[in-house]
Structure formats: C-alpha cells, structure tokens
Tab-separated table of C-alpha atoms in Angstrom:
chain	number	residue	atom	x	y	z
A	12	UNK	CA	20.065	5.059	22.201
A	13	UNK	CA	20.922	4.217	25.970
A	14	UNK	CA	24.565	3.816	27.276
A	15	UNK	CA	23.922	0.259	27.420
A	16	UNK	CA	22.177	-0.293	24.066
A	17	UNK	CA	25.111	1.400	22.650
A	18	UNK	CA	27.763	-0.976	24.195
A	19	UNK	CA	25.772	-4.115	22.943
A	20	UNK	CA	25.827	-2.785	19.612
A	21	UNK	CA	29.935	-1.767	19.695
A	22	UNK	CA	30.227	-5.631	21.201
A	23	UNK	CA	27.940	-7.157	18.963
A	24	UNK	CA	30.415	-5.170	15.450
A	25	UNK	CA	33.370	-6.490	17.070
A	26	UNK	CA	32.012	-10.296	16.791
A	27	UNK	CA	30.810	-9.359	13.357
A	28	UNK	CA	33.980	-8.118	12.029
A	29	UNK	CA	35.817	-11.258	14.071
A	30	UNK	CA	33.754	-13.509	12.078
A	31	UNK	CA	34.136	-12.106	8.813
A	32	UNK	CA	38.204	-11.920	9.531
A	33	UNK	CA	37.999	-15.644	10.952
A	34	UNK	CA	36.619	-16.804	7.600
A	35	UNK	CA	38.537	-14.390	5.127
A	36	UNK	CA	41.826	-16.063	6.580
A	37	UNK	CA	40.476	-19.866	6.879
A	38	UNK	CA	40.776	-20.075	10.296
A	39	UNK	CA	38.796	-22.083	13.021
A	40	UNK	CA	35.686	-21.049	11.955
A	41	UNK	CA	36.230	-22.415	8.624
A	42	UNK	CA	37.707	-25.454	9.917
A	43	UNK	CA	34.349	-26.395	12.235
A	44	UNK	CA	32.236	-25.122	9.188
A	45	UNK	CA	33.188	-28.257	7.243
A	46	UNK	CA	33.256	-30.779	10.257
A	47	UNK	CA	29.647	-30.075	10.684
A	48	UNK	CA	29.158	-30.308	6.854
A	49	UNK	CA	30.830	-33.945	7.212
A	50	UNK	CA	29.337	-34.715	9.482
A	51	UNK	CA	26.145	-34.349	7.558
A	52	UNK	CA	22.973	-33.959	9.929
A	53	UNK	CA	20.124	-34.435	7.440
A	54	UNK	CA	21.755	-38.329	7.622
A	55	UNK	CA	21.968	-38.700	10.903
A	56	UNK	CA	18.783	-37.714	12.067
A	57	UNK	CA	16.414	-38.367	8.518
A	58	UNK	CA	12.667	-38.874	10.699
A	59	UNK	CA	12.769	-34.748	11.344
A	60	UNK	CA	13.692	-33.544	7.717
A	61	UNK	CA	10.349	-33.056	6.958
A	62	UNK	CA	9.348	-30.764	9.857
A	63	UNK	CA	12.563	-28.855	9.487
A	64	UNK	CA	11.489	-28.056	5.637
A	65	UNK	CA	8.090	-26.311	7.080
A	66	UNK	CA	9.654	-25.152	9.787
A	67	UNK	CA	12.282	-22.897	8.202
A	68	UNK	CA	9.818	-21.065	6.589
A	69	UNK	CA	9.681	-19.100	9.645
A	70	UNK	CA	13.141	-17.384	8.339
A	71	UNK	CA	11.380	-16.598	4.585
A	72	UNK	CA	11.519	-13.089	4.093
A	73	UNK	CA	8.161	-13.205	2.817
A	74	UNK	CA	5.797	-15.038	5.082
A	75	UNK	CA	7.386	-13.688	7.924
A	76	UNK	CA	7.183	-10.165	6.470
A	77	UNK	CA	3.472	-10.715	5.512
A	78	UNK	CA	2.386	-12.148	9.628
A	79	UNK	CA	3.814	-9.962	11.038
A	80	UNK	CA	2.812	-6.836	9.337
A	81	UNK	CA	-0.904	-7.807	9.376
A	82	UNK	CA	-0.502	-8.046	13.543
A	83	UNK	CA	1.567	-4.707	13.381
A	84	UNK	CA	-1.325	-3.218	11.178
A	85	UNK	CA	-4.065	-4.149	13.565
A	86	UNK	CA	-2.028	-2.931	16.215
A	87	UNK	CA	-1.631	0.403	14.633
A	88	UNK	CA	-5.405	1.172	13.719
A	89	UNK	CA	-6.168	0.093	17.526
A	90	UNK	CA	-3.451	2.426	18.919
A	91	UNK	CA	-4.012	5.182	16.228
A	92	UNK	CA	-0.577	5.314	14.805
A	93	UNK	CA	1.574	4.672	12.330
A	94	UNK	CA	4.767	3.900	14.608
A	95	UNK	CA	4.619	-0.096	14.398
A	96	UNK	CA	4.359	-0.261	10.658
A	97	UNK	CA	7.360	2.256	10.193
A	98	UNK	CA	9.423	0.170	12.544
A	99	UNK	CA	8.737	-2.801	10.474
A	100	UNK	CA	9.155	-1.216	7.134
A	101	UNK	CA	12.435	0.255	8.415
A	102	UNK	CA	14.137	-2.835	10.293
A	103	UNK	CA	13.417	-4.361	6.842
A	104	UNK	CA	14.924	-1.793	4.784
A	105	UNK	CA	18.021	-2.298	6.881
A	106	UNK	CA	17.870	-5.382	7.061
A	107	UNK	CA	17.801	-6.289	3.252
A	108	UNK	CA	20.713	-3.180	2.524
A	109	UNK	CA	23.399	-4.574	4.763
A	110	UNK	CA	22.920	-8.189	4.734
A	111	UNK	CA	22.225	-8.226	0.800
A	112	UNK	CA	25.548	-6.179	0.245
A	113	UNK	CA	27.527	-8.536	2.889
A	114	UNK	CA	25.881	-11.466	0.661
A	115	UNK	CA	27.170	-10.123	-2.745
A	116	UNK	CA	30.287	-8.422	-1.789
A	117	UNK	CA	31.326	-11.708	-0.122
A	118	UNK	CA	30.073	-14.156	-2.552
A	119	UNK	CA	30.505	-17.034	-0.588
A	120	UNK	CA	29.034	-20.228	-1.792
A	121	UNK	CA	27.078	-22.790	0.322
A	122	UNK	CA	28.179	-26.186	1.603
A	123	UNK	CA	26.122	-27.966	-1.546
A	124	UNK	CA	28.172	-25.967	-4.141
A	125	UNK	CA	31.557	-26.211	-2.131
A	126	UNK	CA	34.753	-27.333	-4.543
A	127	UNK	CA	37.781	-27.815	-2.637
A	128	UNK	CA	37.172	-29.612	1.214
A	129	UNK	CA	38.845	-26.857	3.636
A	130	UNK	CA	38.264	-23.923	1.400
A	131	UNK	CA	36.472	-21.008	2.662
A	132	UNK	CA	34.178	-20.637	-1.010
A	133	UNK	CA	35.114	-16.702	-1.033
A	134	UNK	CA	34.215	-14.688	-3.499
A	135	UNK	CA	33.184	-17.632	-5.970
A	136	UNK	CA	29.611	-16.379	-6.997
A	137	UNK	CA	28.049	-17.116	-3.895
A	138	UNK	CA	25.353	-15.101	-1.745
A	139	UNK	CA	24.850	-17.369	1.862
A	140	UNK	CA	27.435	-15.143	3.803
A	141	UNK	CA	25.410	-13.896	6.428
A	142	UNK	CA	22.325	-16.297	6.084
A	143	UNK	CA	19.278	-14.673	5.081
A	144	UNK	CA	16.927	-16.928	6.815
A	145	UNK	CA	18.676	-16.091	10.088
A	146	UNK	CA	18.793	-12.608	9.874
A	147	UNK	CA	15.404	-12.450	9.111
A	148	UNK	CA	14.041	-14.395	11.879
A	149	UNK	CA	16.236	-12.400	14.157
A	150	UNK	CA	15.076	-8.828	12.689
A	151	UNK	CA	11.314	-9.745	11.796
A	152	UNK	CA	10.201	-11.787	15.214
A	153	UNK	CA	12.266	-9.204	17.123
A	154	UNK	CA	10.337	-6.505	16.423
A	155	UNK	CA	7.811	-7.549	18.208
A	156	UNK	CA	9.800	-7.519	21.225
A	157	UNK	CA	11.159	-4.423	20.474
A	158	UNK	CA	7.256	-2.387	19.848
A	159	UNK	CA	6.088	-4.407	23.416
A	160	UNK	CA	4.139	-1.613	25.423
A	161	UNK	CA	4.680	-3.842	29.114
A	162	UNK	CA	7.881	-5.352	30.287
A	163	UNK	CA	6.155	-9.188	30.716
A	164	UNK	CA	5.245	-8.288	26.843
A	165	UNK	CA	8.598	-7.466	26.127
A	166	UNK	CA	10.625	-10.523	27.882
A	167	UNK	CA	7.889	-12.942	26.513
A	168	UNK	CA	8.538	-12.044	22.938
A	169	UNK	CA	12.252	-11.508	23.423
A	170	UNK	CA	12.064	-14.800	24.584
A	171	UNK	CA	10.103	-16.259	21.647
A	172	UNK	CA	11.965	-14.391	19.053
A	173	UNK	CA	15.630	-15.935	19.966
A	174	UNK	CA	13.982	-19.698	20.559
A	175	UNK	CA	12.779	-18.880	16.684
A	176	UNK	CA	16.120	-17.175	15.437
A	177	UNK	CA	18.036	-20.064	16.784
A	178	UNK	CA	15.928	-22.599	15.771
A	179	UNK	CA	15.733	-21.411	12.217
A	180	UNK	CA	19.597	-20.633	12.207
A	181	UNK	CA	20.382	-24.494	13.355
A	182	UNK	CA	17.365	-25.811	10.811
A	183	UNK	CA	19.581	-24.017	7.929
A	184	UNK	CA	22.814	-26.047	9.282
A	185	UNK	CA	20.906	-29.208	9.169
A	186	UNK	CA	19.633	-28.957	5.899
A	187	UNK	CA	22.706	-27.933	4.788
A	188	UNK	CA	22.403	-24.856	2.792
A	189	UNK	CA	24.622	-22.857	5.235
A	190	UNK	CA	27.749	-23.371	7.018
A	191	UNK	CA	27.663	-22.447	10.653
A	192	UNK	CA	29.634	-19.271	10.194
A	193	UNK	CA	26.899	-18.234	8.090
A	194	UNK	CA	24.285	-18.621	10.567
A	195	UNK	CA	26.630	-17.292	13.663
A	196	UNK	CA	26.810	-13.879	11.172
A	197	UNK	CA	23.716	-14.046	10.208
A	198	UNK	CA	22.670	-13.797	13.670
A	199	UNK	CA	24.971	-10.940	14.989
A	200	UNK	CA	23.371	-8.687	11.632
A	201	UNK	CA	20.080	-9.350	12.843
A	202	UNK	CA	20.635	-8.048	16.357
A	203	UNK	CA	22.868	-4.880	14.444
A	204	UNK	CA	19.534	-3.862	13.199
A	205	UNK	CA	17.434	-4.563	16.165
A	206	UNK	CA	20.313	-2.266	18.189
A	207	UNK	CA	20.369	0.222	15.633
A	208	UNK	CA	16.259	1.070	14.997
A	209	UNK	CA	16.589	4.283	18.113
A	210	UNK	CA	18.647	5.773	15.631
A	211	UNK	CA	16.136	5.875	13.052
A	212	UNK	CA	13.245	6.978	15.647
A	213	UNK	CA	13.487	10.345	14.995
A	214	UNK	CA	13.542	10.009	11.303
A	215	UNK	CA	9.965	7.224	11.547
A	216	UNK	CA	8.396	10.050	13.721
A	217	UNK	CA	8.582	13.004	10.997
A	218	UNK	CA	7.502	10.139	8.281
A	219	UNK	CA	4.975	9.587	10.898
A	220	UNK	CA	3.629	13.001	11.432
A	221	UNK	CA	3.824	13.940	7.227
A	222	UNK	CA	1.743	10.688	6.410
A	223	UNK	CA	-1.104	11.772	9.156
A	224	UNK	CA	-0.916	15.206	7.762
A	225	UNK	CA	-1.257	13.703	4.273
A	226	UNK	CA	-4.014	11.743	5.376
A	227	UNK	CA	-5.833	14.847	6.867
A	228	UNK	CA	-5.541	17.063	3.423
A	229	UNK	CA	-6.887	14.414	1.630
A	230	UNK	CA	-9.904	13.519	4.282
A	231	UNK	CA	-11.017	17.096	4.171
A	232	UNK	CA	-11.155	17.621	0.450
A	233	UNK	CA	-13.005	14.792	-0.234
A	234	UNK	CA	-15.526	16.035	2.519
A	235	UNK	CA	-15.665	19.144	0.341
A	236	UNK	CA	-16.769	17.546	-2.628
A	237	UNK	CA	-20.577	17.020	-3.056
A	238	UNK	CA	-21.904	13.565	-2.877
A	239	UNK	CA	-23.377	12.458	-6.143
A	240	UNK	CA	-21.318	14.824	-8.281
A	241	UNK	CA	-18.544	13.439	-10.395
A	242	UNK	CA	-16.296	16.664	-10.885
A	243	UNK	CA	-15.763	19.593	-8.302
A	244	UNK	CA	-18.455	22.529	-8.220
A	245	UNK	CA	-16.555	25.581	-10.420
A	246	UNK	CA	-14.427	23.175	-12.535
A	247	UNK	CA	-15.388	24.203	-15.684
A	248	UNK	CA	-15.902	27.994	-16.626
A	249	UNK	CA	-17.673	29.255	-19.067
A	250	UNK	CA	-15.155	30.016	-22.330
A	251	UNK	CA	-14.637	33.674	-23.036
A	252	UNK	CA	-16.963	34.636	-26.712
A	253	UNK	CA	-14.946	34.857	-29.615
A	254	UNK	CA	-15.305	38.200	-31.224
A	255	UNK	CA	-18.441	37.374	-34.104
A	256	UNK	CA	-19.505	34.250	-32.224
A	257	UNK	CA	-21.835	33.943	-29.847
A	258	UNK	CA	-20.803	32.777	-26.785
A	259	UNK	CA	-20.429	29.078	-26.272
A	260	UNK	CA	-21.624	27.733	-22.762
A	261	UNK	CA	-19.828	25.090	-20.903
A	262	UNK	CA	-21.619	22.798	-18.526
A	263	UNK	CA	-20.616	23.590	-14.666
A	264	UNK	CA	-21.924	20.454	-12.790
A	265	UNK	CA	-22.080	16.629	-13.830
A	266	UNK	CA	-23.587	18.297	-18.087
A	267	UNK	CA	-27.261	17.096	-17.047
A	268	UNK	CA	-29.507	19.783	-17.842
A	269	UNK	CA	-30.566	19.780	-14.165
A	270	UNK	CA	-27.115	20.812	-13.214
A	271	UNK	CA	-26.967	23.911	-15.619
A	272	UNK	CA	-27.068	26.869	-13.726
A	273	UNK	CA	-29.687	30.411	-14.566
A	274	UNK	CA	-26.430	32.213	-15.984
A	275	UNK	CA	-25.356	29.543	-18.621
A	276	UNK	CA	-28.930	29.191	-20.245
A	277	UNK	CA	-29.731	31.018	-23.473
A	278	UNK	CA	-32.121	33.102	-23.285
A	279	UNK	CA	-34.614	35.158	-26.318
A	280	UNK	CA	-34.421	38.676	-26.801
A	281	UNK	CA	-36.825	40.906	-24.979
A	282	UNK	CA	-39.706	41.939	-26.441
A	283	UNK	CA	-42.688	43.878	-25.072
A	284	UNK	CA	-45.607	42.339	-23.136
A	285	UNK	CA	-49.176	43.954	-23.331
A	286	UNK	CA	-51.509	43.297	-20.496
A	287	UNK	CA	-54.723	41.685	-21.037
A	288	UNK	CA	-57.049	45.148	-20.345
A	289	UNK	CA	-54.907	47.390	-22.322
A	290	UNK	CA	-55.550	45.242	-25.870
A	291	UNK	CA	-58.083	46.720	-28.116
A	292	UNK	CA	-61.365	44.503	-28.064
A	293	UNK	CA	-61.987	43.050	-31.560
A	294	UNK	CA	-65.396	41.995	-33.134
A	295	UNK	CA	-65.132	39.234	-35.902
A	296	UNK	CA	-66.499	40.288	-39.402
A	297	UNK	CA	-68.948	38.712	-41.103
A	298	UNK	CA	-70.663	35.364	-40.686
A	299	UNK	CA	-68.683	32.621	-38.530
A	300	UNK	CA	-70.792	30.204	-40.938
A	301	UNK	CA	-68.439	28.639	-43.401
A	302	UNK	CA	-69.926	29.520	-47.076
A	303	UNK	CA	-72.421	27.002	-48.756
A	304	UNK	CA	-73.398	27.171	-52.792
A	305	UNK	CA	-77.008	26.016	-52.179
A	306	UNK	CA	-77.147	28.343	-49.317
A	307	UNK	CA	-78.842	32.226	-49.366
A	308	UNK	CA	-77.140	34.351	-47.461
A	309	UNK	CA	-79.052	36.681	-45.436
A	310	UNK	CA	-78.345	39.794	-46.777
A	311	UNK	CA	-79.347	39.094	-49.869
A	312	UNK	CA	-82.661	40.436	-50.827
A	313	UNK	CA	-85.860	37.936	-51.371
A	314	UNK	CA	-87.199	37.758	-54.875
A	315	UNK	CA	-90.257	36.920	-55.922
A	316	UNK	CA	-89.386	33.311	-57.028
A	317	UNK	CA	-88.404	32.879	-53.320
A	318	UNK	CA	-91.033	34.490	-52.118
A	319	UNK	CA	-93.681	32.261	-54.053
A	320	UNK	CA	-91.828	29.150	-52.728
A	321	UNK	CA	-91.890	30.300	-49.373
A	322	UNK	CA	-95.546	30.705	-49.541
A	323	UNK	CA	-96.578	27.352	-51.561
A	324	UNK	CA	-94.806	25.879	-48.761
C-alpha cells in the first residue's frame, strides 16, 4: 500500500460515509434522487430501453464473474501462477461481504417500491443501498486493470473499466431500479475494494505458495503409483493365523492370480524325491497277454489229445 494509494482510499471512506449521512438525514442527495425518478428516463428516451436491458448485464455478478475468470485462468496457466485467480476470488469475497451487509443493514428500497414521494425508503425491507450492479462492474472489470503487467496495459483497462462502471451505474438510473445515491455508493465501494486488495497480497501469496505445494504432494504420489494397478503396492497384508487355523492369505495387488506374489501361495508339504538311477529296476510278472478261455497257456504241458490234433493238422 503506497502513500498515495492510501490517501485515495481515506478520501474515497470520507465520500462513502458523506453519502450514507446525506441519505440517513434526507438531505440533497435524497432530494435529486427523486427528481431524477420524476423525471423518469425510460420515458423520455424509450428507442434505447432495449440495449440498456443487455447492456446491464455487464454489472451481473455472474456473467461478469464467469468472463473474467476464464481470461484470468488462461492468464494464470500461461504465467504459471495462481496470483490472478486469487485476486479475483478475493476482490469478490470483499466485494459481496461489505456491499451485501451495507445492502441489508440499510434496507433501503428502490424507486419502483418507493411509498411516500421525498422519503429516503430506510430501513423498509429493502437491499439497493449501494447498487450491486455498480459495484460489481467497478470491482470485476477493475481487476483487470489492477493484474496489468505494462503501464499502456494498465491505463487501457483502467480506462475501459470506469467507461463500463459508469455506464452500467447510469443504465441502473435509467431503468429505474436505483436511485442515484445508490449508484454514486455503489461506485465509491467498488473502488474501496480495488484500494484495499495490497492489503490482502500478503495473505493471496501464502494461499498461493500452500496450493502449489498441495499440488506438488499430490503430483508425486500419483507418479508413485503403478499404472494399471487399482490399489497401492503393500495395501493389503497378509492377516496374522489364528491359533488352529491355517493361515488365510490376502491378495496384495489388483486379486488376479497374476498379481499374487511367491510368499502368499500355498504350497504341499515336502516329501522326498528319488532320482531316476537310484530306483530299483522292475520286471513285470507273468504274461502281458490278457487271459483267454479257449486259449492254452504255454506252460501248460501238451497232452496227447493236443498232440494228435497238432499232427492231423
């Protein structure tokens, strides 16, 4: 925070608190807020209301939000760092904490909803006091400005981002949702949190520096892990035996039997292996013939009926 940021922002919280006071005590401000609403713009110039409704879209939280964070993200994975999406995330955090409690601590209501002409609508319900819409476009466009690495950068979207702010504030008068106090507050909140983001710099570098970290841990342990294999080498262990049971074997890769390792097969119980030259030769007994009834064996003795055949043959 520079000498001179720092006086901007101490200016810019006196004109804040001035309009707040001007309102809470019905002052001028109050009094040109419902001359303009007489005076009722969206009648006098009726061929521009539809460009005005697509144009204040450039205040919507959302869409804006959404634009400019994809350019911020692209930004960041060019540069290598985290910095432009933290000083997004963290104007809008600030952003949405002090102009949403201004909005429902105030609860102002809008020129549509107003019930007595001169009034200042205070805390009746309402939630336009800053506008929303202006804010936004002040906060979300100037962050470009604010993350531009070259001072022609830098004045070419500071330039861009208070044509859009003001354009959006004056779009909100016209249509009239907001009084013109709204917008003028909703203008000076935006540029609070533009002048207050080097406060938070220190803070968005540590978040910056844990995240990368984080990043790292989790880069290398997946590098760890074996392709292919659903659940960390070593994750399951074998269960200890119960003390008359025989140990049960867990699986320690993916449970295919291809991923069992030598220790957590069963094996048989050793018995003793005889080589081949050692075994006793054996000789088979008898004939390898199978037995026949019509059939003489061999060893029997010829008779003399056999013998007589034998010879008549």
């Amino acid at each position: 925070m520079t000498r001179t940021r720092l006086g901007i922002f101490v200016a810019t919280s006196v004109v804040y608190a001035a309009i707040v006071v001007g309102v809470l005590t019905t002052s001028w401000p109050v009094r040109f807020d419902w001359q303009v609403m007489l005076f009722r713009p969206y009648k006098q110039w009726p061929e521009i209301h539809t460009f005005l409704d697509y144009f204040v879209v450039l205040g919507q939280r959302g869409p804006t939000a959404v634009a400019v964070a994809a350019w911020l993200g692209w930004c960041a994975y060019r540069r290598r760092t985290l910095r432009p999406l933290l000083v997004l995330g963290t104007s809008l955090l600030l952003l949405n904490a002090t102009v949403g409690a201004a909005k429902i601590g105030m609860g102002r209501l809008g020129p549509h909803y107003a019930t007595v002409i001169g009034s200042n609508e205070m805390f009746a319900g309402g939630d336009i006091f800053p506008s929303g819409h202006t804010a936004n476009a002040v906060v979300t466009w100037g962050v470009l400005a604010y993350l531009a690495t070259t001072p022609r950068a830098r004045r070419i979207a500071s330039v861009s981002a208070a044509v859009l702010a003001l354009g959006v504030g004056m779009t909100t008068v016209y249509l009239g949702t907001h009084w013109m106090s709204d917008v003028t507050l909703g203008w000076t909140a935006g540029l609070l949190v533009l002048l207050a983001l080097p406060w938070f710099e220190p803070l968005m570098a540590r978040a910056e520096s844990w995240l990368l970290a984080a990043w790292a841990r989790l880069r290398s342990h997946a590098a760890l892990v074996p392709a292919g294999a659903t659940a960390p080498v070593g994750l399951w262990a074998p269960r200890p035996p119960a003390d008359d049971a025989p140990p049960a074997l867990e699986p320690v890769g993916s449970g295919s039997r291809a991923g069992r390792s030598a220790e957590s097969r069963p094996r048989a119980a050793a018995r003793p292996h005889t080589a081949r030259s050692e075994r006793t030769p054996v000789t088979p007994a008898g004939s390898r013939r199978p037995p026949h009834s019509d059939r003489t064996p061999r060893t029997a003795p010829l008779g003399p009926a056999a013998g007589r055949g034998r010879a008549v043959g």
